[in-house]
Tab-separated table of C-alpha atoms and ligand atoms in Angstrom:
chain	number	residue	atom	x	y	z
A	254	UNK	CA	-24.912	21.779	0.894
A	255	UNK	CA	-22.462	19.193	-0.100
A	256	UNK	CA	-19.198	17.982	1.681
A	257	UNK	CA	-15.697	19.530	0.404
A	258	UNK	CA	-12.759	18.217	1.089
A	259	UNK	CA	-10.838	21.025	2.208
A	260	UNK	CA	-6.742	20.970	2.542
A	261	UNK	CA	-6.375	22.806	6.242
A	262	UNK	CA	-2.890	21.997	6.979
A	263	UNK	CA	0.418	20.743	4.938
A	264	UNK	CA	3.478	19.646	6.654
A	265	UNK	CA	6.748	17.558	5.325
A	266	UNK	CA	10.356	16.026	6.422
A	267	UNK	CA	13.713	15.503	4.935
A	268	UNK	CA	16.000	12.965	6.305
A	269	UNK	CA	19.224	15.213	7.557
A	270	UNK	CA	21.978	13.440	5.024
A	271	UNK	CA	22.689	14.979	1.714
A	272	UNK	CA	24.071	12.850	-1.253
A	273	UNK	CA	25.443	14.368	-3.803
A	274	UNK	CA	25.970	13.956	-7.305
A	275	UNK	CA	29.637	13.880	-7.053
A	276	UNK	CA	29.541	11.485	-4.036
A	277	UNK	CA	27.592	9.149	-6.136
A	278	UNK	CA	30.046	9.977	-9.007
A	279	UNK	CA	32.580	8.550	-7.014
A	280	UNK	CA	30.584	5.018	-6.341
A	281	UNK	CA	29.369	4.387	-10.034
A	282	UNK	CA	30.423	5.230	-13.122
A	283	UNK	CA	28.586	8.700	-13.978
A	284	UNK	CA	28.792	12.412	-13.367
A	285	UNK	CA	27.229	16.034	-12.019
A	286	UNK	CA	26.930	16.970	-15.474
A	287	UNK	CA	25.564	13.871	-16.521
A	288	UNK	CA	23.172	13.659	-14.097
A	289	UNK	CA	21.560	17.506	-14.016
A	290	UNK	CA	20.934	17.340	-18.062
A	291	UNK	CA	19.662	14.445	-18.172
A	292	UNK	CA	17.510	14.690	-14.792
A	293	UNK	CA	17.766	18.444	-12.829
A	294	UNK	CA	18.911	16.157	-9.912
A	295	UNK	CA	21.850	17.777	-7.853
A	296	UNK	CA	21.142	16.184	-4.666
A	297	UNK	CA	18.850	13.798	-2.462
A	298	UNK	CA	18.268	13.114	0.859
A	299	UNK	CA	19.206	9.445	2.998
A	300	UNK	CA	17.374	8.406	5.787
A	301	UNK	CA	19.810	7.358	8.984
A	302	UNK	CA	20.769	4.381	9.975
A	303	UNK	CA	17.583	3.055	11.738
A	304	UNK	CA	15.387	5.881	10.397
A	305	UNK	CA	11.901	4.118	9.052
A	306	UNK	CA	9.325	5.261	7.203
A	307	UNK	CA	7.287	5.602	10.054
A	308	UNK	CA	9.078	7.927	11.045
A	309	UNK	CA	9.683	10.366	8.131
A	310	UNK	CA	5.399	10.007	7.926
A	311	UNK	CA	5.410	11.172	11.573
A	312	UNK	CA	7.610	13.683	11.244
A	313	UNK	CA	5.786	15.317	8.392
A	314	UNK	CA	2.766	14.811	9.915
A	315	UNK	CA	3.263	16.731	13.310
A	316	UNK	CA	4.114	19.329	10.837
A	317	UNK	CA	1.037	19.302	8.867
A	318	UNK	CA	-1.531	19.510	11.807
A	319	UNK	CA	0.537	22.047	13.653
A	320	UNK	CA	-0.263	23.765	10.569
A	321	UNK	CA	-4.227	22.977	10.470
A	322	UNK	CA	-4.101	23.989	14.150
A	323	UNK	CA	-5.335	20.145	14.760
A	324	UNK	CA	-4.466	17.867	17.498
A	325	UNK	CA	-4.008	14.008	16.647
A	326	UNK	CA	-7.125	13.527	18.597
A	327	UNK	CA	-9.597	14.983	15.555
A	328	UNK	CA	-7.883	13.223	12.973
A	329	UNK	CA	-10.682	10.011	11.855
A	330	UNK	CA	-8.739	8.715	9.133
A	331	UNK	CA	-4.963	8.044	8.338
A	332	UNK	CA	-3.668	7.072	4.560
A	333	UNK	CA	-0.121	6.457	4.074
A	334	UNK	CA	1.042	6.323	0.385
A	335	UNK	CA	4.509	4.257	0.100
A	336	UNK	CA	6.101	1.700	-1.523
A	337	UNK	CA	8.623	1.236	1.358
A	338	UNK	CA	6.733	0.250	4.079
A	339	UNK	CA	8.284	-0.430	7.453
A	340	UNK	CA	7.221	-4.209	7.622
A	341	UNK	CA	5.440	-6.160	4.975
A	342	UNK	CA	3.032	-5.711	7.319
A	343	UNK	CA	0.945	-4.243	9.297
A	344	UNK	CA	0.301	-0.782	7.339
A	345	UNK	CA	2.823	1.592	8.412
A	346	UNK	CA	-0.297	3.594	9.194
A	347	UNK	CA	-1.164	1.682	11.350
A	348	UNK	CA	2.270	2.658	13.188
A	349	UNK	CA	1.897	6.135	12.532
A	350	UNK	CA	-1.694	6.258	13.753
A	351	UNK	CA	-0.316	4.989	17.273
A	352	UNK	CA	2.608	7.175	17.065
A	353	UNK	CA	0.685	10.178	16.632
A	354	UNK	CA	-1.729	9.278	18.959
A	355	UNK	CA	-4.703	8.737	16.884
A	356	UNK	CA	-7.152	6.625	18.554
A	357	UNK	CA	-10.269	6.151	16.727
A	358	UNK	CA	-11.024	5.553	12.965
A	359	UNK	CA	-9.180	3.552	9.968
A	360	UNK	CA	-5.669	3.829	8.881
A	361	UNK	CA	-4.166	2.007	5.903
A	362	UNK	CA	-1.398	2.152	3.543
A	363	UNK	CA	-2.028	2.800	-0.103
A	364	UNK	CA	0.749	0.909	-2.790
A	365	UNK	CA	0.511	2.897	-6.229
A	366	UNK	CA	4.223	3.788	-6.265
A	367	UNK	CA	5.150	7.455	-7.353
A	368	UNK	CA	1.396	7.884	-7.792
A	369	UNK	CA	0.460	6.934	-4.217
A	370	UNK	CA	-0.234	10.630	-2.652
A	371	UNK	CA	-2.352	10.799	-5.491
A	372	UNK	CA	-4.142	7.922	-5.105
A	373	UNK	CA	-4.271	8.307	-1.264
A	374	UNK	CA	-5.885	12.063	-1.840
A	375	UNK	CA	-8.721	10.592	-3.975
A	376	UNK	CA	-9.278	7.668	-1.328
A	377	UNK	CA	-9.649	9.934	1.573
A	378	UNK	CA	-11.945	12.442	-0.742
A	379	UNK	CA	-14.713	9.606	-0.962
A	380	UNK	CA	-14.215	8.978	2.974
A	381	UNK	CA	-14.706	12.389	3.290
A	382	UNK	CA	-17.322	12.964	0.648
A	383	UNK	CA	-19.712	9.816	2.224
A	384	UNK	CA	-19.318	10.564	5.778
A	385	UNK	CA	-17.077	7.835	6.705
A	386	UNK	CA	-14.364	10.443	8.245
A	387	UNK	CA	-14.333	14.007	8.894
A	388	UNK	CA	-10.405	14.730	9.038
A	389	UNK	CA	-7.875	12.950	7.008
A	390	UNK	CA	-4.073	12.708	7.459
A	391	UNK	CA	-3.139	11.854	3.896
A	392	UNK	CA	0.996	10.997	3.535
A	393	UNK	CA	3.117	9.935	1.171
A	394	UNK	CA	6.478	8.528	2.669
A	395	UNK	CA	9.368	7.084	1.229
A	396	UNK	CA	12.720	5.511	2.198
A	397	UNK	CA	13.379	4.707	-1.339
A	398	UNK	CA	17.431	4.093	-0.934
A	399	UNK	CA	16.244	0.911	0.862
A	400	UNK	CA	15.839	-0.773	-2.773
A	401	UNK	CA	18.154	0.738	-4.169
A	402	UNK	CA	21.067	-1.255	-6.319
A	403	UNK	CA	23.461	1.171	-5.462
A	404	UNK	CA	25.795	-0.375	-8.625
A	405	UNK	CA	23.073	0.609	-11.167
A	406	UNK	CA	23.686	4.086	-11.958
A	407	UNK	CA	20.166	4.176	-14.652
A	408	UNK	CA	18.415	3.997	-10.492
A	409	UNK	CA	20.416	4.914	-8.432
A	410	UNK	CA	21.174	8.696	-9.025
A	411	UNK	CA	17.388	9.166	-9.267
A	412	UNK	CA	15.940	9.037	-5.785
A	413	UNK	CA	15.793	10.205	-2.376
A	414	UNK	CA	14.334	9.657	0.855
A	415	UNK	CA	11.056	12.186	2.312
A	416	UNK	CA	7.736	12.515	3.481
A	417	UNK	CA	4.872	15.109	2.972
A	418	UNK	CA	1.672	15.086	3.819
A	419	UNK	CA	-1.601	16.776	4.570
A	420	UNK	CA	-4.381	17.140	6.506
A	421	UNK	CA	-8.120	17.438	4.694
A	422	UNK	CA	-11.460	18.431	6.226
A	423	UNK	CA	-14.992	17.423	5.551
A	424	UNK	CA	-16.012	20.939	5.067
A	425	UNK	CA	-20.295	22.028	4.433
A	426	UNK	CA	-19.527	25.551	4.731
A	427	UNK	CA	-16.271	25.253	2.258
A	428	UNK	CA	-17.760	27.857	-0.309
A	429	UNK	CA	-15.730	27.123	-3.932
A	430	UNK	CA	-12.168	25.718	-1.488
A	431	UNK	CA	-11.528	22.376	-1.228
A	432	UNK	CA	-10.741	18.334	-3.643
A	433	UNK	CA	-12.422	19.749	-7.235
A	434	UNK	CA	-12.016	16.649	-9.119
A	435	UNK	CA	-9.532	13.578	-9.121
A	436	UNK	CA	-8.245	10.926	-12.203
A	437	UNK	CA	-6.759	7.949	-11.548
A	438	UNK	CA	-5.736	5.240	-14.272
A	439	UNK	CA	-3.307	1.995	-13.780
A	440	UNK	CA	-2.436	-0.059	-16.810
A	441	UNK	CA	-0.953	-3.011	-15.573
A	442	UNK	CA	0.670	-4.435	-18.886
A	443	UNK	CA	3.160	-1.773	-18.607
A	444	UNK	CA	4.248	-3.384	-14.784
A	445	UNK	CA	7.431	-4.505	-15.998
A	446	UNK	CA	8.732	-1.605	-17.020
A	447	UNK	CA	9.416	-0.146	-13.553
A	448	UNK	CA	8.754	-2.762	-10.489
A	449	UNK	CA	11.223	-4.248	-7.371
A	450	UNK	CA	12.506	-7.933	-8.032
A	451	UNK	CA	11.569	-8.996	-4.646
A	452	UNK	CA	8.392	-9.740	-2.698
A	453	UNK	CA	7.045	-11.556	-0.214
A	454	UNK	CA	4.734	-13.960	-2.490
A	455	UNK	CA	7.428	-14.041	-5.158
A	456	UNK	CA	10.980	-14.333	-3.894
A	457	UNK	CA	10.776	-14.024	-0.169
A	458	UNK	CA	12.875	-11.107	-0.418
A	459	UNK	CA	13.129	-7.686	-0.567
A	460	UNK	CA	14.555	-6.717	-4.071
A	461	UNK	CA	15.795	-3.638	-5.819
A	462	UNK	CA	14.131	-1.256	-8.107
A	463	UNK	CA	14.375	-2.344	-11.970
A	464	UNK	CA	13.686	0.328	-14.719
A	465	UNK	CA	13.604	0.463	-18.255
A	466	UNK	CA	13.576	4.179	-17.349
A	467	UNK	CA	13.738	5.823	-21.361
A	468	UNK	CA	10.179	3.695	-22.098
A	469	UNK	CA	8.823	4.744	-18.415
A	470	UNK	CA	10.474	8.663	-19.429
A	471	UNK	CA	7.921	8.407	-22.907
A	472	UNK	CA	4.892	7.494	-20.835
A	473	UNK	CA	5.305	9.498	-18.742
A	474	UNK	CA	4.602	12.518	-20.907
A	475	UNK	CA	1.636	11.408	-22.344
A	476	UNK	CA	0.062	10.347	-19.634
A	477	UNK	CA	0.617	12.659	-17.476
A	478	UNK	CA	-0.674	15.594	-20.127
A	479	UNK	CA	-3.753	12.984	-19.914
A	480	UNK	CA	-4.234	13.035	-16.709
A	481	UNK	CA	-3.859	16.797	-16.030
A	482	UNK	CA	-6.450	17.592	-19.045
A	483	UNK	CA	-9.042	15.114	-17.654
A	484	UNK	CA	-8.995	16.473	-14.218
A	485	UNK	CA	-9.607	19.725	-15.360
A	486	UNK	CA	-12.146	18.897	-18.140
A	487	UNK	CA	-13.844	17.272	-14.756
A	488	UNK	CA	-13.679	20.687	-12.863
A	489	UNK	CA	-14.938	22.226	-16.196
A	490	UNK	CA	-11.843	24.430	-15.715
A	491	UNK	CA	-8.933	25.153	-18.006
A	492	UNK	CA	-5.209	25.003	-17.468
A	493	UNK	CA	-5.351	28.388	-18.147
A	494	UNK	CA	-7.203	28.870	-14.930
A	495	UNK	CA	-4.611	27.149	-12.800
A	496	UNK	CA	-2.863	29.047	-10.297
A	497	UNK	CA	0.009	26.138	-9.622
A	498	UNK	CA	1.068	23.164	-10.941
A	499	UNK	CA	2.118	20.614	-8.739
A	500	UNK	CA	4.134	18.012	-9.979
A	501	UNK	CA	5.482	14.472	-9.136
A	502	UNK	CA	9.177	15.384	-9.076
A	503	UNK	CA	10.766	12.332	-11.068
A	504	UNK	CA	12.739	14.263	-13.700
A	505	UNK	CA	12.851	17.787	-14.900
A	506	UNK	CA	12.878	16.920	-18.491
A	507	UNK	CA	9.459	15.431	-17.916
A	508	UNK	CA	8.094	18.436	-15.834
A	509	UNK	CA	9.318	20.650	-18.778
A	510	UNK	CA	8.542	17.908	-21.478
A	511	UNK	CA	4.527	18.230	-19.993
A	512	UNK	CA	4.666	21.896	-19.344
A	513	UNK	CA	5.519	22.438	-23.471
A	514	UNK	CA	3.079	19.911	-24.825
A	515	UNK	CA	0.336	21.468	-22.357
A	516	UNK	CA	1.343	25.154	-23.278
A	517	UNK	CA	2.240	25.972	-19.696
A	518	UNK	CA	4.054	28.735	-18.121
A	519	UNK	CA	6.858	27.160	-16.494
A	520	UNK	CA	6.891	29.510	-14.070
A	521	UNK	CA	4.002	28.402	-12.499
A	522	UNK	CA	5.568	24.753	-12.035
A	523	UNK	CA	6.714	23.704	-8.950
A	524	UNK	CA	9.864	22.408	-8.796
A	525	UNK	CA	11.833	20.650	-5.995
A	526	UNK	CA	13.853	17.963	-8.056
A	527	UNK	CA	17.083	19.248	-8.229
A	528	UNK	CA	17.398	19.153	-4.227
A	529	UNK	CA	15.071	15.695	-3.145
A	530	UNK	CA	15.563	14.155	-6.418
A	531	UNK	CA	12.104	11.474	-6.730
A	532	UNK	CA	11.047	10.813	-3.561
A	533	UNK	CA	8.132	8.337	-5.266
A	534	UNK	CA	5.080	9.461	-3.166
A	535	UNK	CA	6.593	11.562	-1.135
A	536	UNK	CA	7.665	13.529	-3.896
A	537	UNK	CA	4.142	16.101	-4.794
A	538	UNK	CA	3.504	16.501	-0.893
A	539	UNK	CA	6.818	17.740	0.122
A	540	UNK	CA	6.841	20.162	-3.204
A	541	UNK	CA	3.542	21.671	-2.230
A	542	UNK	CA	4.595	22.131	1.132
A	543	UNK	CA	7.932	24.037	-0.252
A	544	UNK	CA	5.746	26.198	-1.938
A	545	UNK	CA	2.833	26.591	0.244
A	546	UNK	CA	5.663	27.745	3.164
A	547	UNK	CA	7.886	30.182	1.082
A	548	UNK	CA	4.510	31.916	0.042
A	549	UNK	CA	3.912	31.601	-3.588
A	550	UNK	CA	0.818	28.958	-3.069
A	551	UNK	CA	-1.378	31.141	-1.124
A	552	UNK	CA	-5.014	30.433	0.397
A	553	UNK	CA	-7.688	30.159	-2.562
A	554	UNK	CA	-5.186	29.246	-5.126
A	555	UNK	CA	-6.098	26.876	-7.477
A	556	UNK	CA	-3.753	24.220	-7.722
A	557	UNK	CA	-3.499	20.919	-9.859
A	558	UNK	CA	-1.239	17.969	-8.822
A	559	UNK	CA	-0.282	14.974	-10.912
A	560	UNK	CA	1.835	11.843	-11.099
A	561	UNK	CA	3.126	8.745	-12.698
A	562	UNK	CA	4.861	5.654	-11.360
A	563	UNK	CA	5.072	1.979	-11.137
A	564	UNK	CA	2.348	-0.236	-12.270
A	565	UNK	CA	2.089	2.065	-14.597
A	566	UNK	CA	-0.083	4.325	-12.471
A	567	UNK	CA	-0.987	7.723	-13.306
A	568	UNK	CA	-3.695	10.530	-12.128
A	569	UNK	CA	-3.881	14.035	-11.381
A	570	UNK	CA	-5.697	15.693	-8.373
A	571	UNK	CA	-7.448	19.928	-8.406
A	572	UNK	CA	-7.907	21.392	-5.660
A	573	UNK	CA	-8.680	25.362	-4.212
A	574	UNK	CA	-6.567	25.370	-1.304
B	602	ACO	N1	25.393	8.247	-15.649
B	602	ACO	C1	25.960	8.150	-16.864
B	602	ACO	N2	25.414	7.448	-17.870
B	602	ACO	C2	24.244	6.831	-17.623
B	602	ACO	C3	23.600	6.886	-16.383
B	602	ACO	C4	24.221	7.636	-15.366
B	602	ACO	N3	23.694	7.768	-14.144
B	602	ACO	N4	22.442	6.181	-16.446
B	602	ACO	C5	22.366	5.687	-17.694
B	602	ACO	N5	23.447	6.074	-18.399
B	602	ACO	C6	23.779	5.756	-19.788
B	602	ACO	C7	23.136	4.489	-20.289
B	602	ACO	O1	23.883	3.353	-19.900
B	602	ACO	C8	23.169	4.710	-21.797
B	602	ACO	O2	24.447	4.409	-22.234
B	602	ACO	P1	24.679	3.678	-23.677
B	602	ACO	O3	24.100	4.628	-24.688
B	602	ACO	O4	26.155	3.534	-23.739
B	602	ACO	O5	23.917	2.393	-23.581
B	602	ACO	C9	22.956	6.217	-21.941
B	602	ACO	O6	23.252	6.790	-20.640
B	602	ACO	C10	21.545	6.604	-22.358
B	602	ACO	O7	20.615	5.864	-21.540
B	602	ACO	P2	19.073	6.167	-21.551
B	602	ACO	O8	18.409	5.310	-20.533
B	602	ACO	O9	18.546	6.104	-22.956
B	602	ACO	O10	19.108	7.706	-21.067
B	602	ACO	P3	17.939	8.715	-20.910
B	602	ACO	O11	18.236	9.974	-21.628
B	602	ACO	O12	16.599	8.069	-21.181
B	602	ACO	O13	17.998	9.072	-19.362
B	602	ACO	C11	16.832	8.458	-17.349
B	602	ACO	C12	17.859	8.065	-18.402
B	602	ACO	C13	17.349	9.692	-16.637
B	602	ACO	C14	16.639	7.307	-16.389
B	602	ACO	C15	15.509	8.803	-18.056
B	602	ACO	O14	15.157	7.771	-18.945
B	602	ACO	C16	14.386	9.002	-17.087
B	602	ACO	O15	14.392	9.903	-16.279
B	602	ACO	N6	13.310	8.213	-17.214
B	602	ACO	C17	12.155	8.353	-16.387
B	602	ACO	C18	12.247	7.347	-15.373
B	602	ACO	C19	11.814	7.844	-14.030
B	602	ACO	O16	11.878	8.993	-13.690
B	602	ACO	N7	11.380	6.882	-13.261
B	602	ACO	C20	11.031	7.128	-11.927
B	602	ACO	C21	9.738	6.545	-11.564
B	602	ACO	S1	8.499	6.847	-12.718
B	602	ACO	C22	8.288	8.410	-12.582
B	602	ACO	O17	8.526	8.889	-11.524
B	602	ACO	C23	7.798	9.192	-13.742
């Protein structure tokens, strides 16, 4: 019988600060109201002073095999999603794999932006799906107020700080549970619509996020409703048959944009934006661990997960949990 890839344990971490809309109100020239119609967003979380990726990934990560009843010590493989790393290099896997106290297999970061858990899910489904691993610690990260231009209030009101992540299984005996099918796309002529203006190679520096966030906002809705459709044309499934949807949390006009071009009940969207804000790959992670804990994602749900971000990157990921 063939491998599954099945999601055993789910775990995430909020930094402890809260920013507010009307805090930020009173650094650059916008509003609450502003803000929640055009984006859902009423707050988002900060990482401390001295508070690294690392250890947000950690953090959510102790969660997440405390949940798969899993010691570090099983765990063959860790991915980290993020465009934040601690260093340039190495991986901040490679620091959370010592941290946790992982001692044997690979562990390496995965750069796809907001699509990075994503991307990180289907990478650690292959490893899974040839043999090269037999438990997974997929994460995506973020200490996105790092690069933020906290004068630029078309950025700056839209993200947060978080980390989510799970742990998946090589399964034999996984019966119909388990990574169903995964879609991944980049375009790269669309890379200048949302990037950072720094970079080792480049500048030598840092750098800020730069958006031209209406164009990214009218991508986004097409390709995300792409994305979603092929995954479950893949599974042979339809959205009809989809217990939970499972979005990237950048905006709720594009989770509700998607939901009415699709046909979906938005009831059955998850929807964590108006308290983390966009958390880049953090962001689906930490929303299916919200839902998984207060009960409404239960075991054998089908669930399908999806995201778009810099690059332009997009893909969607279905899974039976
Ligand atoms: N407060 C008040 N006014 C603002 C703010 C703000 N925070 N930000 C922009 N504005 C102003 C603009 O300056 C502009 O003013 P003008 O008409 O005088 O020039 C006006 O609001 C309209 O600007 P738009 O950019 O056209 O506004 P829009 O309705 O598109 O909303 C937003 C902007 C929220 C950024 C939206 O385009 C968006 O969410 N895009 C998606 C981008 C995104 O989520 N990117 C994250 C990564 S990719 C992803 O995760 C999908």
């Amino acid at each position: 019988m063939a491998s599954r890839s099945v999601l055993t344990g789910v775990g995430s971490y909020l930094p402890k600060r809260v920013l507010s809309n009307a805090e930020l109100s009173r650094r650059v020239d916008t509003s609450d109201e502003w803000i929640v119609e055009r984006t859902g967003i009423r707050e988002r979380r900060i990482a401390a002073d001295g508070e690294k990726t690392s250890d947000l990934a950690c953090a959510a990560s102790v969660k997440a095999l405390e949940a798969a009843g899993r010691d570090a010590k099983d765990i063959d493989l860790v991915i980290v999603a993020t465009t934040t790393p601690d260093l340039t290099f190495p991986a901040t896997a490679a620091r959370v794999q010592a941290e946790l106290g992982v001692s044997h297999g690979a562990a390496f970061d995965i750069q796809a932006v907001c699509s990075g858990f994503i991307f990180a899910l289907a990478t650690a489904d292959n490893f899974l799906a040839r043999g090269q691993a037999k438990a997974a610690l997929v994460i995506g990260a973020e200490t996105f107020s790092r690069i933020m231009d906290w004068e630029d209030r078309g950025t700056c009101v839209l993200f947060g700080d978080g980390a989510g992540a799970v742990v998946l299984e090589a399964r034999e005996d996984a019966a119909d549970r388990g990574v169903i099918s995964t879609f991944l796309r980049t375009d790269g002529r669309m890379h200048d619509l949302l990037y950072v203006d720094g970079g080792p190679s480049e500048t030598q520096t840092v750098g800020k996020v730069r958006m031209v966030g209406n164009a990214v906002f009218r991508h986004a809705v097409e390709h995300i409703s792409g994305a979603m459709l092929e995954a479950c044309a893949r599974a042979g499934v339809s959205l009809d048959d989809v217990d939970w949807f499972v979005p990237h949390q950048a905006n709720q006009r594009i989770l509700d944009g998607v939901a009415r071009k699709l046909g979906i009940d938005v009831d059955k969207v998850v929807s964590t934006v108006a308290l983390h804000g966009n958390t880049s790959a953090a962001s689906v992670p930490l929303a299916l661990d919200v839902a998984v804990r207060d009960g409404r994602i239960k075991s054998g749900d089908l669930v399908l997960m999806e995201a778009l971000g810099g690059g332009l990157t997009w893909g969607a990921a279905l899974i039976r949990v």
